[in-house]
mmCIF file with all atom_site columns, C-alpha atoms in Angstrom:
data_model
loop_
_atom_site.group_PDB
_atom_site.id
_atom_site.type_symbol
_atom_site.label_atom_id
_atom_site.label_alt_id
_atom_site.label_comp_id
_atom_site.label_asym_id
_atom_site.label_entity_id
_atom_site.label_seq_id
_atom_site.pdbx_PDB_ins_code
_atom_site.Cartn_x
_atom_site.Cartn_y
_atom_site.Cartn_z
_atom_site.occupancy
_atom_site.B_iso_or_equiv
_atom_site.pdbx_formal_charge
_atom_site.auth_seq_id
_atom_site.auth_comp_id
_atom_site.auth_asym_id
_atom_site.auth_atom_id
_atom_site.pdbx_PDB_model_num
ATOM 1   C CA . UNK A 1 1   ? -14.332 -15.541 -1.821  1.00 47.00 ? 1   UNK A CA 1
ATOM 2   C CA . UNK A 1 2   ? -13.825 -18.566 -4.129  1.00 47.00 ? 2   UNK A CA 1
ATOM 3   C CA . UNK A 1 3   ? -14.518 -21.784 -3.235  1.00 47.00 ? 3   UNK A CA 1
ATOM 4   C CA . UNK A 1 4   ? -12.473 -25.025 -4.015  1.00 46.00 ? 4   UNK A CA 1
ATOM 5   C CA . UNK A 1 5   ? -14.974 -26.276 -6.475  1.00 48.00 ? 5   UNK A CA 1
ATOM 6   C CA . UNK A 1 6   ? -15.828 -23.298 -8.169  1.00 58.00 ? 6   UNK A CA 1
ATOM 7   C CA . UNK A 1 7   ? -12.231 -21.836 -8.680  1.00 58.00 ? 7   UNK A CA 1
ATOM 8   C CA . UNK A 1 8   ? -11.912 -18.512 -9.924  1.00 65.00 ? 8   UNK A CA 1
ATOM 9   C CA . UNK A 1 9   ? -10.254 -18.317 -13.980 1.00 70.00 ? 9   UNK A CA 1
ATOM 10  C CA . UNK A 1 10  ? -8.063  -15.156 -14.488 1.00 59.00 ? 10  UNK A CA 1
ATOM 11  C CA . UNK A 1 11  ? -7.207  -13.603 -18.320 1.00 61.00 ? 11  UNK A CA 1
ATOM 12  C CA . UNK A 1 12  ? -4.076  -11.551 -16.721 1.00 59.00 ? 12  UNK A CA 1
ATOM 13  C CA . UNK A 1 13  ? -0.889  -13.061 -15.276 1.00 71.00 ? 13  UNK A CA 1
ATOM 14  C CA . UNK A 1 14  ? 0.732   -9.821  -14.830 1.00 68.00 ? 14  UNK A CA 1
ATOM 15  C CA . UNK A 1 15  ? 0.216   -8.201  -11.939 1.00 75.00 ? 15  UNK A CA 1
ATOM 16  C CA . UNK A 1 16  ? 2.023   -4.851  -13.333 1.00 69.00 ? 16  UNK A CA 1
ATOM 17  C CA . UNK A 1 17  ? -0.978  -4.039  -15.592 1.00 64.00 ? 17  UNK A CA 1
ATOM 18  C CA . UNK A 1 18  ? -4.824  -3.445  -14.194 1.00 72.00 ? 18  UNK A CA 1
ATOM 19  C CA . UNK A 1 19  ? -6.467  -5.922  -15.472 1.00 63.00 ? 19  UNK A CA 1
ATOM 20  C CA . UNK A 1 20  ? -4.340  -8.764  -13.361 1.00 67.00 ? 20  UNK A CA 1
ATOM 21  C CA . UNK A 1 21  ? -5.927  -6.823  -10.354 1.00 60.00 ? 21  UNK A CA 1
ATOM 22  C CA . UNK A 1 22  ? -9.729  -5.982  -12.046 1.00 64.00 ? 22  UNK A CA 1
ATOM 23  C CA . UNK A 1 23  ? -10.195 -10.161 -12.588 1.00 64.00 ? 23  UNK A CA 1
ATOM 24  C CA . UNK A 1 24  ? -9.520  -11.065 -8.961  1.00 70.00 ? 24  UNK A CA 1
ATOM 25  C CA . UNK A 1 25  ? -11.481 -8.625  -7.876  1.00 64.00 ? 25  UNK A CA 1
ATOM 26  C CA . UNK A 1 26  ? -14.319 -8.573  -9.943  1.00 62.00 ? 26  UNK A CA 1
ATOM 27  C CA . UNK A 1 27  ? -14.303 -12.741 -8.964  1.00 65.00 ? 27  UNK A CA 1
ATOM 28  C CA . UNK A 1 28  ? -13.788 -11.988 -5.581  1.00 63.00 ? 28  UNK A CA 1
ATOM 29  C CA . UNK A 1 29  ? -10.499 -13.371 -4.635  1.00 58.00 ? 29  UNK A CA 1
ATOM 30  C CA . UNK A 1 30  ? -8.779  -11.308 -2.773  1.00 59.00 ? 30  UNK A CA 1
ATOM 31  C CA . UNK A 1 31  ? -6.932  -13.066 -0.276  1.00 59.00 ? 31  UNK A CA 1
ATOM 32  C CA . UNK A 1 32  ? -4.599  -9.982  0.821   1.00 64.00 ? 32  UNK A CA 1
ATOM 33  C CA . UNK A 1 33  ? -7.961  -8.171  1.869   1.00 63.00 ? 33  UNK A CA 1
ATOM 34  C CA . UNK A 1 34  ? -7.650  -7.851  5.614   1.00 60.00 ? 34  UNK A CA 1
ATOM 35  C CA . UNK A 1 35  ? -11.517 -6.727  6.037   1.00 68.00 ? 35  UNK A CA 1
ATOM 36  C CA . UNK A 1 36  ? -10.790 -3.799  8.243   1.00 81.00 ? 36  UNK A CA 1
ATOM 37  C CA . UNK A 1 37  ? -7.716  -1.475  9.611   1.00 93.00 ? 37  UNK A CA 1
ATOM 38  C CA . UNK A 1 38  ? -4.583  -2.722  11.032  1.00 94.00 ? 38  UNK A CA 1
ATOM 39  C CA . UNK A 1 39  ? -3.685  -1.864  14.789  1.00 95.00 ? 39  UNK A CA 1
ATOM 40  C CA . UNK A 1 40  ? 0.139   -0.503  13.735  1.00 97.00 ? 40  UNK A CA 1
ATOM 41  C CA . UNK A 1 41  ? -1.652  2.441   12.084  1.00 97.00 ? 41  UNK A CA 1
ATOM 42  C CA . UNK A 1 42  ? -3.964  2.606   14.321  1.00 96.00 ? 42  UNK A CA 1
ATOM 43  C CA . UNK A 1 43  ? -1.587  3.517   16.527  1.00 97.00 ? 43  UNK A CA 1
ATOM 44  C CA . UNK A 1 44  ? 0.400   5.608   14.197  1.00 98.00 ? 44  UNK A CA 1
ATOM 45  C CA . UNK A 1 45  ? -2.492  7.986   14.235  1.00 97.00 ? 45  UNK A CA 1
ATOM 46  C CA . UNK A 1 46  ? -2.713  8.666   18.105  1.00 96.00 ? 46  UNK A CA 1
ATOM 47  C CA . UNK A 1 47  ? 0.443   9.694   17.728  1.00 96.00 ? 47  UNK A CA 1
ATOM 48  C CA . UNK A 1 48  ? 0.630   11.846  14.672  1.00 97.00 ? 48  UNK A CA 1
ATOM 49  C CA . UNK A 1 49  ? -0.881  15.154  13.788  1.00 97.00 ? 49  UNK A CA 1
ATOM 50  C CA . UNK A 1 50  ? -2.715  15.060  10.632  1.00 98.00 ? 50  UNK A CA 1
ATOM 51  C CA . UNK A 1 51  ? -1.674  15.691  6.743   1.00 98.00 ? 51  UNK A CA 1
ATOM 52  C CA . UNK A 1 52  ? -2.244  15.521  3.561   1.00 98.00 ? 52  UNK A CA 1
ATOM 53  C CA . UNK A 1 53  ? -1.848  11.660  2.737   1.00 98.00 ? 53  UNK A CA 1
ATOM 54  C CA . UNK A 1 54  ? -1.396  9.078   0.022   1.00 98.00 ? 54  UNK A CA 1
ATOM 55  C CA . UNK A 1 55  ? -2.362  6.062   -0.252  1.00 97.00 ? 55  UNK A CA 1
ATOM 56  C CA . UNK A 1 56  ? -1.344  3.878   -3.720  1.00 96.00 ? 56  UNK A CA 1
ATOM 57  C CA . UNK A 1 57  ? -3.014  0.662   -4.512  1.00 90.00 ? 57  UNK A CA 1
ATOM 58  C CA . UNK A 1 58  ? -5.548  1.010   -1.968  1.00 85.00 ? 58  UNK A CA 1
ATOM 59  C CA . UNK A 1 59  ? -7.540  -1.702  -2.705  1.00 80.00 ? 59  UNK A CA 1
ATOM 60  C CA . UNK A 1 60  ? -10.354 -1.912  -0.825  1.00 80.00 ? 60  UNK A CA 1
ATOM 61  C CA . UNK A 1 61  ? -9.245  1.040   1.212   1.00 87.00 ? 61  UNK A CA 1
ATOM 62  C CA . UNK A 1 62  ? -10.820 0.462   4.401   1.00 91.00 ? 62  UNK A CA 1
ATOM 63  C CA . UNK A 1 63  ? -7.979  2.867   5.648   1.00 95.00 ? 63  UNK A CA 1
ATOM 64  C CA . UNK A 1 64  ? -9.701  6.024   3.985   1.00 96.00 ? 64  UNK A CA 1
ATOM 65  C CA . UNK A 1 65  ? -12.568 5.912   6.371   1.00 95.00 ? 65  UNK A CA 1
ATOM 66  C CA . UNK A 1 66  ? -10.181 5.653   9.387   1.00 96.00 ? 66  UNK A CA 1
ATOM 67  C CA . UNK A 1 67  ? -8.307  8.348   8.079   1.00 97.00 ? 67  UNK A CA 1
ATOM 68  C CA . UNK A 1 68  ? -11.030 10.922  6.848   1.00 97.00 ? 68  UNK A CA 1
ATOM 69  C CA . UNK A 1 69  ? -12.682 10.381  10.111  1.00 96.00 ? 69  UNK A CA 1
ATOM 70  C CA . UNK A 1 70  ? -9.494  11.262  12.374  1.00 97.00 ? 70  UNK A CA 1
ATOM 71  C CA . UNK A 1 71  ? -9.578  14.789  10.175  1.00 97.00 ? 71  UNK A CA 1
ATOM 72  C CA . UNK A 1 72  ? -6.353  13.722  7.715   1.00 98.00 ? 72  UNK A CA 1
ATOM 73  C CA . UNK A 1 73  ? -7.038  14.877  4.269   1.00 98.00 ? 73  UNK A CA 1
ATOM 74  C CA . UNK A 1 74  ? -6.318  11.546  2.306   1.00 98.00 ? 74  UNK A CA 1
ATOM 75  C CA . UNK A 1 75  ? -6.310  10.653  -1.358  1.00 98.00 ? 75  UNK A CA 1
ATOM 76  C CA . UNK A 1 76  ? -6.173  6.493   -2.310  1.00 96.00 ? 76  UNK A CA 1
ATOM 77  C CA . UNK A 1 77  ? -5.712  5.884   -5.780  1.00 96.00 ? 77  UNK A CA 1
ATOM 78  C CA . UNK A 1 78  ? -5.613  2.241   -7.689  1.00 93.00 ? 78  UNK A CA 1
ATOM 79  C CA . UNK A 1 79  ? -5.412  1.824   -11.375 1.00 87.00 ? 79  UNK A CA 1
ATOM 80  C CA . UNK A 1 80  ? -7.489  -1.061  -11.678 1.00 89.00 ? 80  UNK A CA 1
ATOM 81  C CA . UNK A 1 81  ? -11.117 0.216   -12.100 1.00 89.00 ? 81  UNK A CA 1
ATOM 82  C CA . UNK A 1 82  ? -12.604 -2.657  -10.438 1.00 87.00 ? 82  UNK A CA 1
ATOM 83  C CA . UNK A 1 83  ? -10.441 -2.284  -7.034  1.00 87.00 ? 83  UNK A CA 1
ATOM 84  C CA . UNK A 1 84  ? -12.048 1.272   -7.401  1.00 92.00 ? 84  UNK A CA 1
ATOM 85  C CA . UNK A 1 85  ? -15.490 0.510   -7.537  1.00 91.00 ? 85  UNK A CA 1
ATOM 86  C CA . UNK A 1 86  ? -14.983 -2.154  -4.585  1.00 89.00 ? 86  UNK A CA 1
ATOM 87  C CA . UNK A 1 87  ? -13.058 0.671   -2.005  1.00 91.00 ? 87  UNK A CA 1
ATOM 88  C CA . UNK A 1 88  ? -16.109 3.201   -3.054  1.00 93.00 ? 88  UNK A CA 1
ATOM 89  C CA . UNK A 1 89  ? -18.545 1.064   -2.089  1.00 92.00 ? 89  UNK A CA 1
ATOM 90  C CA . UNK A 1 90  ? -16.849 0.040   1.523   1.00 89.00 ? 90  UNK A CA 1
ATOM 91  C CA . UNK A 1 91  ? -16.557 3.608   2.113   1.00 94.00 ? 91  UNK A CA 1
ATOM 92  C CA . UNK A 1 92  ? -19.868 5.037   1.382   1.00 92.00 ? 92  UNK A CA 1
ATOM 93  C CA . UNK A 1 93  ? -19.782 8.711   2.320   1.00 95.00 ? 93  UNK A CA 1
ATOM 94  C CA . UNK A 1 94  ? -15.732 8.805   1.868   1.00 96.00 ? 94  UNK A CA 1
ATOM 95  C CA . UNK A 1 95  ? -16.065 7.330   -1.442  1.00 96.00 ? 95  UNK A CA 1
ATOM 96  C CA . UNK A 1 96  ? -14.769 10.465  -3.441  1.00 96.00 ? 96  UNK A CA 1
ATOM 97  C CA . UNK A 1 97  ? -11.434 10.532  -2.093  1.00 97.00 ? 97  UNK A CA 1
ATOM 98  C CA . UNK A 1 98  ? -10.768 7.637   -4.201  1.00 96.00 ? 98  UNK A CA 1
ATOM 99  C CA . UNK A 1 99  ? -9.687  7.828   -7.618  1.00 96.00 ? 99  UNK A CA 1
ATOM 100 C CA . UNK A 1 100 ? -8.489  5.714   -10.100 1.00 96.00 ? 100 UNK A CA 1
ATOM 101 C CA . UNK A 1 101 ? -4.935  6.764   -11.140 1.00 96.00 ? 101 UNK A CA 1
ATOM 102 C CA . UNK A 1 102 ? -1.582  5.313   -11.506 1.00 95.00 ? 102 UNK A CA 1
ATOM 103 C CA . UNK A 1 103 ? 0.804   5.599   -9.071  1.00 97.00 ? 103 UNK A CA 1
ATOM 104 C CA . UNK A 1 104 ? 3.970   7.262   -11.769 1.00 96.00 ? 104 UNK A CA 1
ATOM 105 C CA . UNK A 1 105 ? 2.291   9.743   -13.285 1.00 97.00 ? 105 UNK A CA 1
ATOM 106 C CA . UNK A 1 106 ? -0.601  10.987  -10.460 1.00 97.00 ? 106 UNK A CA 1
ATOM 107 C CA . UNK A 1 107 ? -0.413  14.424  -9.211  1.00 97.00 ? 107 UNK A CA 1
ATOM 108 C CA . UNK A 1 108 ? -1.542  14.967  -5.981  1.00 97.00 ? 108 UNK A CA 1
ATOM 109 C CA . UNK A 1 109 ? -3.328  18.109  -5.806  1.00 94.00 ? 109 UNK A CA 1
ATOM 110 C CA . UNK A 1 110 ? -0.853  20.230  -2.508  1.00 95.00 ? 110 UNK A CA 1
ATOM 111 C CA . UNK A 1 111 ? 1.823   18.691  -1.516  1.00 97.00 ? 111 UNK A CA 1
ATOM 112 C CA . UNK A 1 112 ? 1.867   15.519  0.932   1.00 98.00 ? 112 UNK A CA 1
ATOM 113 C CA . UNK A 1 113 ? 2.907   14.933  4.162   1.00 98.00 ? 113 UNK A CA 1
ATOM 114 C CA . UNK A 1 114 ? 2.257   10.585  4.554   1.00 98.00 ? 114 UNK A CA 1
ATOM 115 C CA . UNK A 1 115 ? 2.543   8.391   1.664   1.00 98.00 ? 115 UNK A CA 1
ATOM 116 C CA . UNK A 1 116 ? 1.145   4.863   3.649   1.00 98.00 ? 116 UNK A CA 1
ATOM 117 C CA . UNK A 1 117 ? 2.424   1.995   2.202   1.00 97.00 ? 117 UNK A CA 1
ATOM 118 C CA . UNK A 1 118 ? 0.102   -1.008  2.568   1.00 91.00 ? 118 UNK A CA 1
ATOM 119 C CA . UNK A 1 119 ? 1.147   -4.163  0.149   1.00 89.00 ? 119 UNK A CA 1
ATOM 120 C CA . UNK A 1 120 ? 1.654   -1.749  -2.670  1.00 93.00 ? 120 UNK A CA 1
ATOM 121 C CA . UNK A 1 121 ? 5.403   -2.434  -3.183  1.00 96.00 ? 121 UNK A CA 1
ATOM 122 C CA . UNK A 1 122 ? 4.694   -5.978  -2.794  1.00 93.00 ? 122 UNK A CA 1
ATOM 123 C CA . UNK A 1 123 ? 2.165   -6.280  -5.189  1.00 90.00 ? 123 UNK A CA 1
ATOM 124 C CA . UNK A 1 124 ? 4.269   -5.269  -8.100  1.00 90.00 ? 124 UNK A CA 1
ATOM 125 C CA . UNK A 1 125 ? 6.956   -7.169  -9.712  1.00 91.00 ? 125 UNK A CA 1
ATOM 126 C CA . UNK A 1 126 ? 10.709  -6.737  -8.080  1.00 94.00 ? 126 UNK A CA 1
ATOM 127 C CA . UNK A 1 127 ? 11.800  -4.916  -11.541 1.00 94.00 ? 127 UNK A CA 1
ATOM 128 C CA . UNK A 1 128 ? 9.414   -2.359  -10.646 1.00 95.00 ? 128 UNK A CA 1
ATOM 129 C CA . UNK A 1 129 ? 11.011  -1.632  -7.142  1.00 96.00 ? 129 UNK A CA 1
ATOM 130 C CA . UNK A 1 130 ? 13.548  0.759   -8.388  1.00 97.00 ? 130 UNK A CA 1
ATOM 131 C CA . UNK A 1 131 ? 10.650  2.932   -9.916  1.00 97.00 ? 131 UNK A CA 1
ATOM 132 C CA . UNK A 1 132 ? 8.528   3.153   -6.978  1.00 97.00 ? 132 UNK A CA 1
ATOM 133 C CA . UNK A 1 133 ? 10.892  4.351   -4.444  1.00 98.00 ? 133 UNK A CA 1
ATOM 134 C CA . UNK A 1 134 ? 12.033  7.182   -6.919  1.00 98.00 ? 134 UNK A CA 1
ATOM 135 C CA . UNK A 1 135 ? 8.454   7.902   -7.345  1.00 98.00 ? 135 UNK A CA 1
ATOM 136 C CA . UNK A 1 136 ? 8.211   7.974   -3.210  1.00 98.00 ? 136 UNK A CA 1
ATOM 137 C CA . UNK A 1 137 ? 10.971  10.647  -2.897  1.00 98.00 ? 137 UNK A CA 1
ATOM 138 C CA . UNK A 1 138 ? 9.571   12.821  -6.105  1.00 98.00 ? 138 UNK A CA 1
ATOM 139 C CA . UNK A 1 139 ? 5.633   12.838  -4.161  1.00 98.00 ? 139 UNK A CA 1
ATOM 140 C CA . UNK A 1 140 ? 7.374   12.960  -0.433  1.00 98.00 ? 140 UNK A CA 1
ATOM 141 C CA . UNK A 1 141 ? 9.059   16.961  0.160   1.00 98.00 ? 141 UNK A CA 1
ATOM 142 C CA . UNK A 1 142 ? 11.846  16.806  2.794   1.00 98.00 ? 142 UNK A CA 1
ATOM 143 C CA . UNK A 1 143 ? 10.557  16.227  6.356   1.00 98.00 ? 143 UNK A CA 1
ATOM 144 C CA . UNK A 1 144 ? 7.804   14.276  5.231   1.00 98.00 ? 144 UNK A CA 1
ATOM 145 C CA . UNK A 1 145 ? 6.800   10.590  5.787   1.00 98.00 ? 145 UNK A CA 1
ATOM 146 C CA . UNK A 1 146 ? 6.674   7.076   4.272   1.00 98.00 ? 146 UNK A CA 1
ATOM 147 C CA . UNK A 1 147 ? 4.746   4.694   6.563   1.00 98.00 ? 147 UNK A CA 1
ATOM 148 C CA . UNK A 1 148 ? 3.219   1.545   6.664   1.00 98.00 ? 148 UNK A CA 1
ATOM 149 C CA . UNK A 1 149 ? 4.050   -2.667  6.155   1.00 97.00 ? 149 UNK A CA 1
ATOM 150 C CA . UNK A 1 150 ? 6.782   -4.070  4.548   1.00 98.00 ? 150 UNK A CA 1
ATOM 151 C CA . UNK A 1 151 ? 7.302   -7.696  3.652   1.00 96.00 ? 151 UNK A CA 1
ATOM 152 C CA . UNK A 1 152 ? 9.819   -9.208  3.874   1.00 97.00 ? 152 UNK A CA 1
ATOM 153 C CA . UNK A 1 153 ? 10.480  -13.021 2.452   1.00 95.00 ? 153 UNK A CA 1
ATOM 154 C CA . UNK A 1 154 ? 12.829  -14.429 0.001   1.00 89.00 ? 154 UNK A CA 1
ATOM 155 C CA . UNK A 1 155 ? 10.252  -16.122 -2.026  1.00 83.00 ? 155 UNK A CA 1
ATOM 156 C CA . UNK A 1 156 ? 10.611  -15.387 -5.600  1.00 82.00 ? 156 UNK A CA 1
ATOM 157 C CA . UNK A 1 157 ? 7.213   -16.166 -6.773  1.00 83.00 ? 157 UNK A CA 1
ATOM 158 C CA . UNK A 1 158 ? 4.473   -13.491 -5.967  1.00 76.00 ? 158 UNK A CA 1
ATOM 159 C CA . UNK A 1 159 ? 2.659   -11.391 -5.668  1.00 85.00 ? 159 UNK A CA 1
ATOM 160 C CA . UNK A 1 160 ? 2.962   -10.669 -2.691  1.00 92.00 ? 160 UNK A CA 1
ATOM 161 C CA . UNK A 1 161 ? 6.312   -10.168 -3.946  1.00 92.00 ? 161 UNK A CA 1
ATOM 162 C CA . UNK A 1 162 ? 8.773   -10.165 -1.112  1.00 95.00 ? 162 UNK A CA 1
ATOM 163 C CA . UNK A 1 163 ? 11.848  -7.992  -0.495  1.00 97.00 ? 163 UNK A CA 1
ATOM 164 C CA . UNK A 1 164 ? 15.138  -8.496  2.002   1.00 97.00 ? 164 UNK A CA 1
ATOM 165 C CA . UNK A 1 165 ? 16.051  -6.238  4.554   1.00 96.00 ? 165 UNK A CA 1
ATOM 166 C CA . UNK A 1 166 ? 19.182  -5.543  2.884   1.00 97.00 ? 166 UNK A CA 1
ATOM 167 C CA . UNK A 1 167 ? 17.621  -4.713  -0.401  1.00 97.00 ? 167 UNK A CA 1
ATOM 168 C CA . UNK A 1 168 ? 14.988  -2.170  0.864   1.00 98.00 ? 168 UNK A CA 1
ATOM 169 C CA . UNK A 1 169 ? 17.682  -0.410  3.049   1.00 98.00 ? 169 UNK A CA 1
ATOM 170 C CA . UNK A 1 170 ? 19.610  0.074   -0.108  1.00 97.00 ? 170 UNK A CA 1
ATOM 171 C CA . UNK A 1 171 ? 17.016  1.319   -2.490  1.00 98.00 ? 171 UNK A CA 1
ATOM 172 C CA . UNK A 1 172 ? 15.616  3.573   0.586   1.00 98.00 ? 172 UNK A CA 1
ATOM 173 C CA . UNK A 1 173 ? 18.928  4.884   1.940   1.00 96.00 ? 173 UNK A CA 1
ATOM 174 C CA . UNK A 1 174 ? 19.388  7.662   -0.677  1.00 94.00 ? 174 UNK A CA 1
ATOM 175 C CA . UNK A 1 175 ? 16.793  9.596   0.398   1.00 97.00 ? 175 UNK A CA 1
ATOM 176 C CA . UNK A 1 176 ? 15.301  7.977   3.200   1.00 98.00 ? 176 UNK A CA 1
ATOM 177 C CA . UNK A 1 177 ? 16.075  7.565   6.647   1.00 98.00 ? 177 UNK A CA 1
ATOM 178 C CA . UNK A 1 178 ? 14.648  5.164   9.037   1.00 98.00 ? 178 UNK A CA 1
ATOM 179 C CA . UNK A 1 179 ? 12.696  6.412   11.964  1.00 98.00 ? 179 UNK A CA 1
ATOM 180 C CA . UNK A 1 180 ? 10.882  4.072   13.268  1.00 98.00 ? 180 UNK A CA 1
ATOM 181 C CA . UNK A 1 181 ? 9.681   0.480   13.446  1.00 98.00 ? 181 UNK A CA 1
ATOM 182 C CA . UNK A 1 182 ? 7.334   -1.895  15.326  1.00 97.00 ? 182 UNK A CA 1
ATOM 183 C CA . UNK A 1 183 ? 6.393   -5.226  15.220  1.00 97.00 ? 183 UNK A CA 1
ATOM 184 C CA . UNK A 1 184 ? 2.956   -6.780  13.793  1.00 97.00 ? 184 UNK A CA 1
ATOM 185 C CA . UNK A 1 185 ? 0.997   -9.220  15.393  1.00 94.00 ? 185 UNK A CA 1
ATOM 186 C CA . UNK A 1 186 ? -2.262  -8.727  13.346  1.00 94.00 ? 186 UNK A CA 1
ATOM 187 C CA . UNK A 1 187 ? -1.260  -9.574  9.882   1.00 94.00 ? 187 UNK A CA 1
ATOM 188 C CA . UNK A 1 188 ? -3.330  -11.501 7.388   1.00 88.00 ? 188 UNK A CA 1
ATOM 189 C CA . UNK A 1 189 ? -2.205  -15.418 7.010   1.00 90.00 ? 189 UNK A CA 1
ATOM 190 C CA . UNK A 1 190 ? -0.344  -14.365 3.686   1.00 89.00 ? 190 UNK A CA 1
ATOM 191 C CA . UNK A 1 191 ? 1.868   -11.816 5.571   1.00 92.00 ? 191 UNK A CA 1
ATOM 192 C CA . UNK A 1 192 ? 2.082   -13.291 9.232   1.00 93.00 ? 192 UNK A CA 1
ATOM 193 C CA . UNK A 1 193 ? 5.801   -13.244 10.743  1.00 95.00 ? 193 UNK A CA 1
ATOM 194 C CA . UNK A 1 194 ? 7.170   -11.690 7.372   1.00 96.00 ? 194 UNK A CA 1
ATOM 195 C CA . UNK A 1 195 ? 5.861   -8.043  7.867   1.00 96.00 ? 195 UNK A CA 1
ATOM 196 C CA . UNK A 1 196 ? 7.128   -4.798  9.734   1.00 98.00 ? 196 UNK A CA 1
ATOM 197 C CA . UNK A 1 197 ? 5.435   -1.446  10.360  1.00 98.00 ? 197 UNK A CA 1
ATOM 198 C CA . UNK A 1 198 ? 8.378   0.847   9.572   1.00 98.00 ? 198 UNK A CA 1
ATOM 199 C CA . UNK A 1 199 ? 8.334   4.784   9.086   1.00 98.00 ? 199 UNK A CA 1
ATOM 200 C CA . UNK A 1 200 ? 10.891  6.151   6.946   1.00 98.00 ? 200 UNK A CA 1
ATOM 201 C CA . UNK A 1 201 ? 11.401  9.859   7.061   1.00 98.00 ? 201 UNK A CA 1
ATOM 202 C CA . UNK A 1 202 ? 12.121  12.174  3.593   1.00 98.00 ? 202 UNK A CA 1
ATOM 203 C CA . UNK A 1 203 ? 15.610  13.201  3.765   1.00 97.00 ? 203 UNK A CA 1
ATOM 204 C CA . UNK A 1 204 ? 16.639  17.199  3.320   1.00 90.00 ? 204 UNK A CA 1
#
């Protein structure tokens, strides 16, 4: 990580495109990085039988190990080469489930049953929102599942860009329906009292 006197420079300012994500991660700061698994899915998997699974912008993808290790066949994909190269070398042996790809136009080889959402949504500008939930109910057949943390916060400046309640139940509502949600008590400074684990099932 950074430090104060030795603050890291960045070429990109648009967090749509690779190379905003590639500079803070090839300097290190990467202050959404929780270091490890979150308890909600955790949970979600003593409860859940496996499938195939997505995971978009995985970052660091400490999640693939968890995952791979429970017996779910999982795919994480990032487009920035550098948040590739960082997830590969956390996960050692599960490295080659993760590919760089982008999100719109990736095909997943059979067809999924858990697209995990972890501070992908966020991490894209709000103009993009739109986009990625169509993309969501193209990748998710009916019956399947979209998992994971949502943020919610009225800030406009980001990312992590955050959405209202109101605004994800309306993009969502279409072809999602809600079927579950929990509280968090584990999230990262940046996300504490703002996120939800929800899981929102792929309408018929």
């Amino acid at each position: 990580m950074a430090t104060p006197d030795k603050a890291p420079k960045f070429a990109s300012r648009d967090p749509s495109h690779p190379d905003f994500w590639s500079d803070r991660f090839e300097q290190d700061f990467i202050p959404w990085d929780m270091g490890g698994v979150p308890q909600a899915l955790q949970q979600y998997l003593t409860r859940s039988r496996p499938v195939a699974t997505l995971i978009p912008g995985c970052g660091s993808g400490y999640e693939v190990a968890l995952l791979s290790e429970a017996g779910w066949d999982v795919t994480a994909i990032d487009f920035s080469g550098a948040a590739v190269s960082a997830a590969r070398t956390v996960l050692g042996k599960w490295s080659e489930r993760v590919l760089q790809a982008d999100f719109f136009t990736y095909q997943p080889p059979r067809p999924l049953g858990l697209i995990y959402e972890r501070a992908f949504l966020c991490a894209l500008p709000p103009a993009k929102r739109a986009d990625i939930v169509s993309r969501w109910a193209e990748l998710l057949p009916a019956g399947a599942t979209l998992a994971g943390f949502f943020f919610f916060d009225d800030n406009p400046k980001g990312p992590p860009f955050g959405i209202g309640r109101a605004e994800l139940e309306r993009l969502l509502h279409a072809g999602f329906e809600l079927a579950d949600e929990r509280e968090v008590d584990d999230s990262i400074p940046v996300f504490a009292g703002k996120e939800r684990w929800m899981e929102w099932r792929r309408r018929a």
